[in-house]
JSON list of C-alpha atoms and ligand atoms in Angstrom, two decimals:
[
{"chain": "A", "resi": 1, "resn": "UNK", "atom": "CA", "xyz": [-15.16, 4.54, -16.95]},
{"chain": "A", "resi": 2, "resn": "UNK", "atom": "CA", "xyz": [-14.98, 1.20, -18.62]},
{"chain": "A", "resi": 3, "resn": "UNK", "atom": "CA", "xyz": [-15.29, 0.89, -22.32]},
{"chain": "A", "resi": 4, "resn": "UNK", "atom": "CA", "xyz": [-15.58, -2.29, -24.34]},
{"chain": "A", "resi": 5, "resn": "UNK", "atom": "CA", "xyz": [-13.35, -1.07, -27.24]},
{"chain": "A", "resi": 6, "resn": "UNK", "atom": "CA", "xyz": [-12.78, -4.68, -28.69]},
{"chain": "A", "resi": 7, "resn": "UNK", "atom": "CA", "xyz": [-16.20, -6.31, -28.49]},
{"chain": "A", "resi": 8, "resn": "UNK", "atom": "CA", "xyz": [-16.86, -5.95, -32.37]},
{"chain": "A", "resi": 9, "resn": "UNK", "atom": "CA", "xyz": [-15.18, -6.11, -35.64]},
{"chain": "A", "resi": 10, "resn": "UNK", "atom": "CA", "xyz": [-11.48, -7.06, -36.55]},
{"chain": "A", "resi": 11, "resn": "UNK", "atom": "CA", "xyz": [-8.99, -5.74, -34.24]},
{"chain": "A", "resi": 12, "resn": "UNK", "atom": "CA", "xyz": [-6.02, -8.17, -34.22]},
{"chain": "A", "resi": 13, "resn": "UNK", "atom": "CA", "xyz": [-5.63, -7.64, -30.55]},
{"chain": "A", "resi": 14, "resn": "UNK", "atom": "CA", "xyz": [-8.99, -8.73, -29.61]},
{"chain": "A", "resi": 15, "resn": "UNK", "atom": "CA", "xyz": [-8.43, -12.22, -28.71]},
{"chain": "A", "resi": 16, "resn": "UNK", "atom": "CA", "xyz": [-6.37, -11.37, -25.47]},
{"chain": "A", "resi": 17, "resn": "UNK", "atom": "CA", "xyz": [-7.96, -7.78, -25.05]},
{"chain": "A", "resi": 18, "resn": "UNK", "atom": "CA", "xyz": [-10.93, -8.58, -22.80]},
{"chain": "A", "resi": 19, "resn": "UNK", "atom": "CA", "xyz": [-11.18, -5.02, -21.34]},
{"chain": "A", "resi": 20, "resn": "UNK", "atom": "CA", "xyz": [-9.81, -1.71, -21.73]},
{"chain": "A", "resi": 21, "resn": "UNK", "atom": "CA", "xyz": [-10.43, 1.19, -19.26]},
{"chain": "A", "resi": 22, "resn": "UNK", "atom": "CA", "xyz": [-9.99, 4.76, -20.07]},
{"chain": "A", "resi": 23, "resn": "UNK", "atom": "CA", "xyz": [-8.11, 6.48, -17.25]},
{"chain": "A", "resi": 24, "resn": "UNK", "atom": "CA", "xyz": [-7.53, 9.82, -18.97]},
{"chain": "A", "resi": 25, "resn": "UNK", "atom": "CA", "xyz": [-7.99, 11.75, -22.12]},
{"chain": "A", "resi": 26, "resn": "UNK", "atom": "CA", "xyz": [-5.81, 9.39, -24.54]},
{"chain": "A", "resi": 27, "resn": "UNK", "atom": "CA", "xyz": [-4.58, 6.96, -21.66]},
{"chain": "A", "resi": 28, "resn": "UNK", "atom": "CA", "xyz": [-5.75, 3.40, -21.66]},
{"chain": "A", "resi": 29, "resn": "UNK", "atom": "CA", "xyz": [-5.29, 0.31, -19.39]},
{"chain": "A", "resi": 30, "resn": "UNK", "atom": "CA", "xyz": [-5.38, -2.81, -21.50]},
{"chain": "A", "resi": 31, "resn": "UNK", "atom": "CA", "xyz": [-6.26, -5.62, -18.93]},
{"chain": "A", "resi": 32, "resn": "UNK", "atom": "CA", "xyz": [-4.26, -8.85, -19.26]},
{"chain": "A", "resi": 33, "resn": "UNK", "atom": "CA", "xyz": [-3.38, -7.68, -22.69]},
{"chain": "A", "resi": 34, "resn": "UNK", "atom": "CA", "xyz": [0.15, -9.34, -22.50]},
{"chain": "A", "resi": 35, "resn": "UNK", "atom": "CA", "xyz": [-1.04, -12.29, -20.35]},
{"chain": "A", "resi": 36, "resn": "UNK", "atom": "CA", "xyz": [-0.22, -15.06, -22.67]},
{"chain": "A", "resi": 37, "resn": "UNK", "atom": "CA", "xyz": [3.14, -13.57, -23.50]},
{"chain": "A", "resi": 38, "resn": "UNK", "atom": "CA", "xyz": [4.60, -13.41, -19.78]},
{"chain": "A", "resi": 39, "resn": "UNK", "atom": "CA", "xyz": [6.81, -16.24, -19.93]},
{"chain": "A", "resi": 40, "resn": "UNK", "atom": "CA", "xyz": [8.44, -15.37, -23.43]},
{"chain": "A", "resi": 41, "resn": "UNK", "atom": "CA", "xyz": [8.59, -11.60, -22.19]},
{"chain": "A", "resi": 42, "resn": "UNK", "atom": "CA", "xyz": [10.47, -12.48, -19.09]},
{"chain": "A", "resi": 43, "resn": "UNK", "atom": "CA", "xyz": [12.80, -14.75, -20.99]},
{"chain": "A", "resi": 44, "resn": "UNK", "atom": "CA", "xyz": [13.68, -12.14, -23.23]},
{"chain": "A", "resi": 45, "resn": "UNK", "atom": "CA", "xyz": [13.97, -9.64, -20.30]},
{"chain": "A", "resi": 46, "resn": "UNK", "atom": "CA", "xyz": [16.62, -12.32, -18.75]},
{"chain": "A", "resi": 47, "resn": "UNK", "atom": "CA", "xyz": [18.56, -12.13, -21.84]},
{"chain": "A", "resi": 48, "resn": "UNK", "atom": "CA", "xyz": [18.77, -8.18, -22.04]},
{"chain": "A", "resi": 49, "resn": "UNK", "atom": "CA", "xyz": [20.00, -8.28, -18.28]},
{"chain": "A", "resi": 50, "resn": "UNK", "atom": "CA", "xyz": [22.41, -10.79, -19.07]},
{"chain": "A", "resi": 51, "resn": "UNK", "atom": "CA", "xyz": [24.08, -8.34, -21.63]},
{"chain": "A", "resi": 52, "resn": "UNK", "atom": "CA", "xyz": [23.30, -5.13, -19.74]},
{"chain": "A", "resi": 53, "resn": "UNK", "atom": "CA", "xyz": [23.07, -5.78, -15.96]},
{"chain": "A", "resi": 54, "resn": "UNK", "atom": "CA", "xyz": [20.45, -3.87, -13.74]},
{"chain": "A", "resi": 55, "resn": "UNK", "atom": "CA", "xyz": [21.72, -0.87, -11.96]},
{"chain": "A", "resi": 56, "resn": "UNK", "atom": "CA", "xyz": [20.59, 1.68, -9.59]},
{"chain": "A", "resi": 57, "resn": "UNK", "atom": "CA", "xyz": [21.23, 5.29, -11.39]},
{"chain": "A", "resi": 58, "resn": "UNK", "atom": "CA", "xyz": [22.16, 8.27, -9.12]},
{"chain": "A", "resi": 59, "resn": "UNK", "atom": "CA", "xyz": [19.86, 10.90, -9.50]},
{"chain": "A", "resi": 60, "resn": "UNK", "atom": "CA", "xyz": [21.24, 14.29, -10.68]},
{"chain": "A", "resi": 61, "resn": "UNK", "atom": "CA", "xyz": [20.91, 15.47, -6.85]},
{"chain": "A", "resi": 62, "resn": "UNK", "atom": "CA", "xyz": [23.06, 12.28, -5.92]},
{"chain": "A", "resi": 63, "resn": "UNK", "atom": "CA", "xyz": [20.54, 9.88, -4.39]},
{"chain": "A", "resi": 64, "resn": "UNK", "atom": "CA", "xyz": [20.58, 6.20, -5.43]},
{"chain": "A", "resi": 65, "resn": "UNK", "atom": "CA", "xyz": [17.33, 5.20, -7.27]},
{"chain": "A", "resi": 66, "resn": "UNK", "atom": "CA", "xyz": [15.44, 2.46, -5.44]},
{"chain": "A", "resi": 67, "resn": "UNK", "atom": "CA", "xyz": [14.26, 0.76, -8.65]},
{"chain": "A", "resi": 68, "resn": "UNK", "atom": "CA", "xyz": [16.99, -1.13, -10.58]},
{"chain": "A", "resi": 69, "resn": "UNK", "atom": "CA", "xyz": [16.93, -0.21, -14.37]},
{"chain": "A", "resi": 70, "resn": "UNK", "atom": "CA", "xyz": [18.30, -1.34, -17.62]},
{"chain": "A", "resi": 71, "resn": "UNK", "atom": "CA", "xyz": [17.71, -0.48, -21.27]},
{"chain": "A", "resi": 72, "resn": "UNK", "atom": "CA", "xyz": [17.56, -2.28, -24.85]},
{"chain": "A", "resi": 73, "resn": "UNK", "atom": "CA", "xyz": [17.04, -0.45, -28.21]},
{"chain": "A", "resi": 74, "resn": "UNK", "atom": "CA", "xyz": [18.71, 2.09, -29.90]},
{"chain": "A", "resi": 75, "resn": "UNK", "atom": "CA", "xyz": [18.94, 4.42, -27.16]},
{"chain": "A", "resi": 76, "resn": "UNK", "atom": "CA", "xyz": [18.56, 3.95, -23.31]},
{"chain": "A", "resi": 77, "resn": "UNK", "atom": "CA", "xyz": [17.56, 6.26, -20.44]},
{"chain": "A", "resi": 78, "resn": "UNK", "atom": "CA", "xyz": [20.48, 7.33, -18.33]},
{"chain": "A", "resi": 79, "resn": "UNK", "atom": "CA", "xyz": [20.54, 9.10, -14.95]},
{"chain": "A", "resi": 80, "resn": "UNK", "atom": "CA", "xyz": [23.64, 10.52, -13.23]},
{"chain": "A", "resi": 81, "resn": "UNK", "atom": "CA", "xyz": [25.09, 13.62, -11.44]},
{"chain": "A", "resi": 82, "resn": "UNK", "atom": "CA", "xyz": [24.93, 15.60, -15.11]},
{"chain": "A", "resi": 83, "resn": "UNK", "atom": "CA", "xyz": [21.15, 14.67, -15.50]},
{"chain": "A", "resi": 84, "resn": "UNK", "atom": "CA", "xyz": [18.65, 12.60, -17.21]},
{"chain": "A", "resi": 85, "resn": "UNK", "atom": "CA", "xyz": [19.12, 11.85, -20.90]},
{"chain": "A", "resi": 86, "resn": "UNK", "atom": "CA", "xyz": [19.06, 9.01, -23.61]},
{"chain": "A", "resi": 87, "resn": "UNK", "atom": "CA", "xyz": [22.33, 7.59, -24.64]},
{"chain": "A", "resi": 88, "resn": "UNK", "atom": "CA", "xyz": [23.26, 4.97, -27.27]},
{"chain": "A", "resi": 89, "resn": "UNK", "atom": "CA", "xyz": [25.61, 3.25, -24.98]},
{"chain": "A", "resi": 90, "resn": "UNK", "atom": "CA", "xyz": [25.62, 1.60, -21.93]},
{"chain": "A", "resi": 91, "resn": "UNK", "atom": "CA", "xyz": [27.85, 3.49, -19.39]},
{"chain": "A", "resi": 92, "resn": "UNK", "atom": "CA", "xyz": [28.95, 0.54, -17.54]},
{"chain": "A", "resi": 93, "resn": "UNK", "atom": "CA", "xyz": [30.11, -1.39, -20.78]},
{"chain": "A", "resi": 94, "resn": "UNK", "atom": "CA", "xyz": [30.71, 1.48, -23.13]},
{"chain": "A", "resi": 95, "resn": "UNK", "atom": "CA", "xyz": [28.85, -0.93, -25.53]},
{"chain": "A", "resi": 96, "resn": "UNK", "atom": "CA", "xyz": [25.71, -0.20, -27.34]},
{"chain": "A", "resi": 97, "resn": "UNK", "atom": "CA", "xyz": [22.48, -1.04, -25.53]},
{"chain": "A", "resi": 98, "resn": "UNK", "atom": "CA", "xyz": [21.27, -4.70, -26.49]},
{"chain": "A", "resi": 99, "resn": "UNK", "atom": "CA", "xyz": [18.95, -4.47, -29.36]},
{"chain": "A", "resi": 100, "resn": "UNK", "atom": "CA", "xyz": [14.94, -4.50, -28.49]},
{"chain": "A", "resi": 101, "resn": "UNK", "atom": "CA", "xyz": [13.65, -8.07, -28.92]},
{"chain": "A", "resi": 102, "resn": "UNK", "atom": "CA", "xyz": [11.18, -8.46, -32.04]},
{"chain": "A", "resi": 103, "resn": "UNK", "atom": "CA", "xyz": [8.72, -9.80, -29.19]},
{"chain": "A", "resi": 104, "resn": "UNK", "atom": "CA", "xyz": [8.98, -6.37, -27.17]},
{"chain": "A", "resi": 105, "resn": "UNK", "atom": "CA", "xyz": [8.37, -4.32, -30.59]},
{"chain": "A", "resi": 106, "resn": "UNK", "atom": "CA", "xyz": [5.49, -6.34, -31.74]},
{"chain": "A", "resi": 107, "resn": "UNK", "atom": "CA", "xyz": [3.61, -6.37, -28.44]},
{"chain": "A", "resi": 108, "resn": "UNK", "atom": "CA", "xyz": [4.11, -2.32, -28.21]},
{"chain": "A", "resi": 109, "resn": "UNK", "atom": "CA", "xyz": [3.06, -1.76, -31.48]},
{"chain": "A", "resi": 110, "resn": "UNK", "atom": "CA", "xyz": [-0.05, -3.96, -31.29]},
{"chain": "A", "resi": 111, "resn": "UNK", "atom": "CA", "xyz": [-1.05, -2.13, -28.01]},
{"chain": "A", "resi": 112, "resn": "UNK", "atom": "CA", "xyz": [-0.28, 1.37, -29.25]},
{"chain": "A", "resi": 113, "resn": "UNK", "atom": "CA", "xyz": [-2.47, 0.28, -32.02]},
{"chain": "A", "resi": 114, "resn": "UNK", "atom": "CA", "xyz": [-5.47, -1.33, -29.94]},
{"chain": "A", "resi": 115, "resn": "UNK", "atom": "CA", "xyz": [-5.34, 2.28, -28.01]},
{"chain": "A", "resi": 116, "resn": "UNK", "atom": "CA", "xyz": [-5.76, 4.05, -31.33]},
{"chain": "A", "resi": 117, "resn": "UNK", "atom": "CA", "xyz": [-2.33, 5.12, -31.87]},
{"chain": "A", "resi": 118, "resn": "UNK", "atom": "CA", "xyz": [-0.88, 4.18, -35.55]},
{"chain": "A", "resi": 119, "resn": "UNK", "atom": "CA", "xyz": [2.65, 3.88, -36.41]},
{"chain": "A", "resi": 120, "resn": "UNK", "atom": "CA", "xyz": [4.12, 3.56, -33.05]},
{"chain": "A", "resi": 121, "resn": "UNK", "atom": "CA", "xyz": [7.98, 2.89, -33.50]},
{"chain": "A", "resi": 122, "resn": "UNK", "atom": "CA", "xyz": [9.89, 2.87, -30.37]},
{"chain": "A", "resi": 123, "resn": "UNK", "atom": "CA", "xyz": [13.50, 3.08, -30.14]},
{"chain": "A", "resi": 124, "resn": "UNK", "atom": "CA", "xyz": [14.02, 3.00, -26.49]},
{"chain": "A", "resi": 125, "resn": "UNK", "atom": "CA", "xyz": [12.69, 0.18, -23.89]},
{"chain": "A", "resi": 126, "resn": "UNK", "atom": "CA", "xyz": [13.53, 0.91, -20.25]},
{"chain": "A", "resi": 127, "resn": "UNK", "atom": "CA", "xyz": [13.52, -1.97, -17.89]},
{"chain": "A", "resi": 128, "resn": "UNK", "atom": "CA", "xyz": [12.55, -1.21, -14.35]},
{"chain": "A", "resi": 129, "resn": "UNK", "atom": "CA", "xyz": [13.07, -3.82, -11.67]},
{"chain": "A", "resi": 130, "resn": "UNK", "atom": "CA", "xyz": [10.95, -3.26, -8.10]},
{"chain": "A", "resi": 131, "resn": "UNK", "atom": "CA", "xyz": [11.77, -5.29, -5.06]},
{"chain": "A", "resi": 132, "resn": "UNK", "atom": "CA", "xyz": [9.37, -4.50, -2.22]},
{"chain": "A", "resi": 133, "resn": "UNK", "atom": "CA", "xyz": [11.28, -1.48, -0.88]},
{"chain": "A", "resi": 134, "resn": "UNK", "atom": "CA", "xyz": [11.20, 0.31, -4.29]},
{"chain": "A", "resi": 135, "resn": "UNK", "atom": "CA", "xyz": [9.37, 3.17, -5.06]},
{"chain": "A", "resi": 136, "resn": "UNK", "atom": "CA", "xyz": [8.93, 5.84, -8.13]},
{"chain": "A", "resi": 137, "resn": "UNK", "atom": "CA", "xyz": [8.27, 9.27, -6.84]},
{"chain": "A", "resi": 138, "resn": "UNK", "atom": "CA", "xyz": [5.60, 11.55, -8.84]},
{"chain": "A", "resi": 139, "resn": "UNK", "atom": "CA", "xyz": [7.44, 12.81, -12.01]},
{"chain": "A", "resi": 140, "resn": "UNK", "atom": "CA", "xyz": [6.74, 13.42, -15.59]},
{"chain": "A", "resi": 141, "resn": "UNK", "atom": "CA", "xyz": [8.26, 11.84, -18.62]},
{"chain": "A", "resi": 142, "resn": "UNK", "atom": "CA", "xyz": [9.71, 14.70, -20.85]},
{"chain": "A", "resi": 143, "resn": "UNK", "atom": "CA", "xyz": [13.35, 13.54, -21.83]},
{"chain": "A", "resi": 144, "resn": "UNK", "atom": "CA", "xyz": [11.82, 12.32, -25.03]},
{"chain": "A", "resi": 145, "resn": "UNK", "atom": "CA", "xyz": [12.09, 14.53, -28.29]},
{"chain": "A", "resi": 146, "resn": "UNK", "atom": "CA", "xyz": [8.79, 13.13, -29.68]},
{"chain": "A", "resi": 147, "resn": "UNK", "atom": "CA", "xyz": [6.15, 14.20, -27.32]},
{"chain": "A", "resi": 148, "resn": "UNK", "atom": "CA", "xyz": [3.44, 13.52, -29.72]},
{"chain": "A", "resi": 149, "resn": "UNK", "atom": "CA", "xyz": [4.10, 9.57, -29.71]},
{"chain": "A", "resi": 150, "resn": "UNK", "atom": "CA", "xyz": [2.49, 7.58, -26.75]},
{"chain": "A", "resi": 151, "resn": "UNK", "atom": "CA", "xyz": [4.26, 5.55, -24.21]},
{"chain": "A", "resi": 152, "resn": "UNK", "atom": "CA", "xyz": [3.51, 2.02, -23.74]},
{"chain": "A", "resi": 153, "resn": "UNK", "atom": "CA", "xyz": [4.02, 0.22, -20.44]},
{"chain": "A", "resi": 154, "resn": "UNK", "atom": "CA", "xyz": [3.88, -3.51, -19.56]},
{"chain": "A", "resi": 155, "resn": "UNK", "atom": "CA", "xyz": [3.69, -5.00, -16.11]},
{"chain": "A", "resi": 156, "resn": "UNK", "atom": "CA", "xyz": [4.98, -8.13, -15.10]},
{"chain": "A", "resi": 157, "resn": "UNK", "atom": "CA", "xyz": [5.62, -10.20, -11.87]},
{"chain": "A", "resi": 158, "resn": "UNK", "atom": "CA", "xyz": [4.15, -8.58, -8.47]},
{"chain": "A", "resi": 159, "resn": "UNK", "atom": "CA", "xyz": [1.04, -6.22, -8.68]},
{"chain": "A", "resi": 160, "resn": "UNK", "atom": "CA", "xyz": [1.84, -2.66, -7.87]},
{"chain": "A", "resi": 161, "resn": "UNK", "atom": "CA", "xyz": [-0.01, 0.47, -6.78]},
{"chain": "A", "resi": 162, "resn": "UNK", "atom": "CA", "xyz": [0.39, 3.14, -9.69]},
{"chain": "A", "resi": 163, "resn": "UNK", "atom": "CA", "xyz": [-0.36, 7.01, -8.96]},
{"chain": "A", "resi": 164, "resn": "UNK", "atom": "CA", "xyz": [-1.68, 8.76, -11.59]},
{"chain": "A", "resi": 165, "resn": "UNK", "atom": "CA", "xyz": [-1.97, 12.68, -11.29]},
{"chain": "A", "resi": 166, "resn": "UNK", "atom": "CA", "xyz": [-2.58, 15.52, -13.39]},
{"chain": "A", "resi": 167, "resn": "UNK", "atom": "CA", "xyz": [-0.85, 18.12, -15.57]},
{"chain": "A", "resi": 168, "resn": "UNK", "atom": "CA", "xyz": [0.15, 19.82, -12.53]},
{"chain": "A", "resi": 169, "resn": "UNK", "atom": "CA", "xyz": [2.46, 18.30, -9.82]},
{"chain": "A", "resi": 170, "resn": "UNK", "atom": "CA", "xyz": [-0.10, 19.48, -7.08]},
{"chain": "A", "resi": 171, "resn": "UNK", "atom": "CA", "xyz": [-2.91, 17.97, -8.76]},
{"chain": "A", "resi": 172, "resn": "UNK", "atom": "CA", "xyz": [-4.71, 15.21, -6.96]},
{"chain": "A", "resi": 173, "resn": "UNK", "atom": "CA", "xyz": [-3.68, 11.53, -7.51]},
{"chain": "A", "resi": 174, "resn": "UNK", "atom": "CA", "xyz": [-5.58, 8.54, -8.29]},
{"chain": "A", "resi": 175, "resn": "UNK", "atom": "CA", "xyz": [-4.39, 4.90, -7.16]},
{"chain": "A", "resi": 176, "resn": "UNK", "atom": "CA", "xyz": [-4.63, 2.30, -10.00]},
{"chain": "A", "resi": 177, "resn": "UNK", "atom": "CA", "xyz": [-3.38, -1.41, -9.62]},
{"chain": "A", "resi": 178, "resn": "UNK", "atom": "CA", "xyz": [-1.48, -2.65, -12.21]},
{"chain": "A", "resi": 179, "resn": "UNK", "atom": "CA", "xyz": [-1.47, -6.31, -12.36]},
{"chain": "A", "resi": 180, "resn": "UNK", "atom": "CA", "xyz": [1.10, -8.92, -14.40]},
{"chain": "A", "resi": 181, "resn": "UNK", "atom": "CA", "xyz": [0.08, -8.49, -18.14]},
{"chain": "A", "resi": 182, "resn": "UNK", "atom": "CA", "xyz": [-1.57, -5.25, -17.99]},
{"chain": "A", "resi": 183, "resn": "UNK", "atom": "CA", "xyz": [-0.43, -2.93, -20.73]},
{"chain": "A", "resi": 184, "resn": "UNK", "atom": "CA", "xyz": [-0.84, 0.85, -20.15]},
{"chain": "A", "resi": 185, "resn": "UNK", "atom": "CA", "xyz": [-0.76, 3.31, -23.25]},
{"chain": "A", "resi": 186, "resn": "UNK", "atom": "CA", "xyz": [-0.30, 7.24, -22.26]},
{"chain": "A", "resi": 187, "resn": "UNK", "atom": "CA", "xyz": [-0.63, 9.59, -25.17]},
{"chain": "A", "resi": 188, "resn": "UNK", "atom": "CA", "xyz": [-2.40, 12.71, -26.28]},
{"chain": "A", "resi": 189, "resn": "UNK", "atom": "CA", "xyz": [-3.25, 15.08, -23.40]},
{"chain": "A", "resi": 190, "resn": "UNK", "atom": "CA", "xyz": [-2.13, 12.54, -21.12]},
{"chain": "A", "resi": 191, "resn": "UNK", "atom": "CA", "xyz": [1.32, 12.27, -22.18]},
{"chain": "A", "resi": 192, "resn": "UNK", "atom": "CA", "xyz": [2.69, 14.79, -19.66]},
{"chain": "A", "resi": 193, "resn": "UNK", "atom": "CA", "xyz": [0.49, 13.80, -16.86]},
{"chain": "A", "resi": 194, "resn": "UNK", "atom": "CA", "xyz": [2.37, 13.19, -13.58]},
{"chain": "A", "resi": 195, "resn": "UNK", "atom": "CA", "xyz": [2.75, 9.63, -12.36]},
{"chain": "A", "resi": 196, "resn": "UNK", "atom": "CA", "xyz": [4.89, 7.13, -10.24]},
{"chain": "A", "resi": 197, "resn": "UNK", "atom": "CA", "xyz": [4.75, 3.86, -8.39]},
{"chain": "A", "resi": 198, "resn": "UNK", "atom": "CA", "xyz": [3.46, 3.98, -4.72]},
{"chain": "A", "resi": 199, "resn": "UNK", "atom": "CA", "xyz": [4.33, 0.32, -3.81]},
{"chain": "A", "resi": 200, "resn": "UNK", "atom": "CA", "xyz": [4.58, -3.21, -4.73]},
{"chain": "A", "resi": 201, "resn": "UNK", "atom": "CA", "xyz": [2.39, -5.66, -3.16]},
{"chain": "A", "resi": 202, "resn": "UNK", "atom": "CA", "xyz": [3.83, -7.91, -0.49]},
{"chain": "A", "resi": 203, "resn": "UNK", "atom": "CA", "xyz": [4.54, -11.77, -1.19]},
{"chain": "A", "resi": 204, "resn": "UNK", "atom": "CA", "xyz": [5.54, -14.58, 0.79]},
{"chain": "A", "resi": 205, "resn": "UNK", "atom": "CA", "xyz": [8.44, -14.86, -1.52]},
{"chain": "A", "resi": 206, "resn": "UNK", "atom": "CA", "xyz": [11.07, -12.71, -0.44]},
{"chain": "A", "resi": 207, "resn": "UNK", "atom": "CA", "xyz": [12.71, -12.99, -3.93]},
{"chain": "A", "resi": 208, "resn": "UNK", "atom": "CA", "xyz": [9.73, -12.05, -5.70]},
{"chain": "A", "resi": 209, "resn": "UNK", "atom": "CA", "xyz": [9.82, -8.76, -7.77]},
{"chain": "A", "resi": 210, "resn": "UNK", "atom": "CA", "xyz": [7.96, -6.74, -10.31]},
{"chain": "A", "resi": 211, "resn": "UNK", "atom": "CA", "xyz": [9.26, -5.67, -13.60]},
{"chain": "A", "resi": 212, "resn": "UNK", "atom": "CA", "xyz": [7.95, -2.89, -16.01]},
{"chain": "A", "resi": 213, "resn": "UNK", "atom": "CA", "xyz": [8.84, -2.41, -19.68]},
{"chain": "A", "resi": 214, "resn": "UNK", "atom": "CA", "xyz": [8.43, 1.26, -20.88]},
{"chain": "A", "resi": 215, "resn": "UNK", "atom": "CA", "xyz": [8.39, 1.72, -24.57]},
{"chain": "A", "resi": 216, "resn": "UNK", "atom": "CA", "xyz": [9.11, 5.18, -25.83]},
{"chain": "A", "resi": 217, "resn": "UNK", "atom": "CA", "xyz": [10.01, 7.20, -29.15]},
{"chain": "A", "resi": 218, "resn": "UNK", "atom": "CA", "xyz": [13.02, 8.99, -27.57]},
{"chain": "A", "resi": 219, "resn": "UNK", "atom": "CA", "xyz": [14.71, 10.59, -30.65]},
{"chain": "B", "resi": 1, "resn": "MD3", "atom": "C1", "xyz": [1.96, 8.40, -17.52]},
{"chain": "B", "resi": 1, "resn": "MD3", "atom": "N1", "xyz": [7.82, 3.75, -14.80]},
{"chain": "B", "resi": 1, "resn": "MD3", "atom": "O1", "xyz": [10.12, 4.51, -16.07]},
{"chain": "B", "resi": 1, "resn": "MD3", "atom": "S1", "xyz": [5.31, 2.96, -16.36]},
{"chain": "B", "resi": 1, "resn": "MD3", "atom": "C2", "xyz": [8.93, 5.47, -15.65]},
{"chain": "B", "resi": 1, "resn": "MD3", "atom": "O2", "xyz": [5.90, 1.01, -13.61]},
{"chain": "B", "resi": 1, "resn": "MD3", "atom": "C3", "xyz": [7.74, 5.05, -15.16]},
{"chain": "B", "resi": 1, "resn": "MD3", "atom": "O3", "xyz": [8.07, 1.42, -13.89]},
{"chain": "B", "resi": 1, "resn": "MD3", "atom": "C4", "xyz": [6.60, 3.29, -13.92]},
{"chain": "B", "resi": 1, "resn": "MD3", "atom": "O4", "xyz": [7.20, 5.78, -14.96]},
{"chain": "B", "resi": 1, "resn": "MD3", "atom": "C5", "xyz": [6.82, 1.78, -13.95]},
{"chain": "B", "resi": 1, "resn": "MD3", "atom": "O5", "xyz": [9.17, 6.62, -16.08]},
{"chain": "B", "resi": 1, "resn": "MD3", "atom": "C6", "xyz": [5.22, 3.55, -14.83]},
{"chain": "B", "resi": 1, "resn": "MD3", "atom": "C7", "xyz": [3.81, 3.99, -16.92]},
{"chain": "B", "resi": 1, "resn": "MD3", "atom": "C8", "xyz": [3.93, 5.08, -17.32]},
{"chain": "B", "resi": 1, "resn": "MD3", "atom": "C9", "xyz": [4.99, 5.48, -18.13]},
{"chain": "B", "resi": 1, "resn": "MD3", "atom": "C10", "xyz": [5.10, 6.63, -18.71]},
{"chain": "B", "resi": 1, "resn": "MD3", "atom": "C11", "xyz": [3.96, 7.54, -18.50]},
{"chain": "B", "resi": 1, "resn": "MD3", "atom": "C12", "xyz": [3.12, 6.11, -17.23]},
{"chain": "B", "resi": 1, "resn": "MD3", "atom": "C13", "xyz": [3.21, 7.30, -17.71]},
{"chain": "B", "resi": 1, "resn": "MD3", "atom": "C14", "xyz": [4.18, 9.06, -19.27]},
{"chain": "B", "resi": 1, "resn": "MD3", "atom": "C15", "xyz": [3.14, 9.76, -19.11]},
{"chain": "B", "resi": 1, "resn": "MD3", "atom": "C16", "xyz": [1.99, 9.36, -18.21]},
{"chain": "B", "resi": 2, "resn": "FE", "atom": "FE1", "xyz": [7.48, 7.72, -15.90]}
]
């Protein structure tokens, strides 16, 4: 289903939001929503990474994740042999996570509002980096205290195939292509849907990567 949510009236996101696809109850893909901001967002990502480098967490089972991750915001998502959780400090440096750039907060709030979620106040931003061999297997995001708040995700760099399932692990999955500048908002009944990243698209440039920003109200 494709709706033109933004064809009329006075939404402040209208100018860079040509199209919104409803992919499930309360879940929206805002195609190209962040297009005009991509260079600025990438510069802010690079500044965060300079303070808190990308790293491959271990899963609780001891496997190295193929996606490299870091965080900014009051709390960051951490995984190790002890489990998944949010923490105020980077375990590598013992310092607080870098603060969330103002551009990130503004974009996340504007996207949430465009999808009908008022007062989104993210305190965590997970930065994921995918090289060509990276995958994120089907999972739910349920380490957050505030499951009533949506999650906002922003794609940059190489396109990827996103897997979108149902509320049960065995439900059939749909494949959705996410391109740079696409923003997805997941809330309401879709907040606990299973999802993952099947693959990023190949490129002639071996250095090319995909970044994803995931904004959450974690505590
Ligand atoms: C659907 N990241 O970090 S973002 C994750 O592209 C994660 O890096 C993927 O899944 C990525 O946990 C997908 C899209 C996303 C994020 C949270 C969701 C989709 C979601 C929560 C509920 C349903
Ligand atoms: Fe997830």
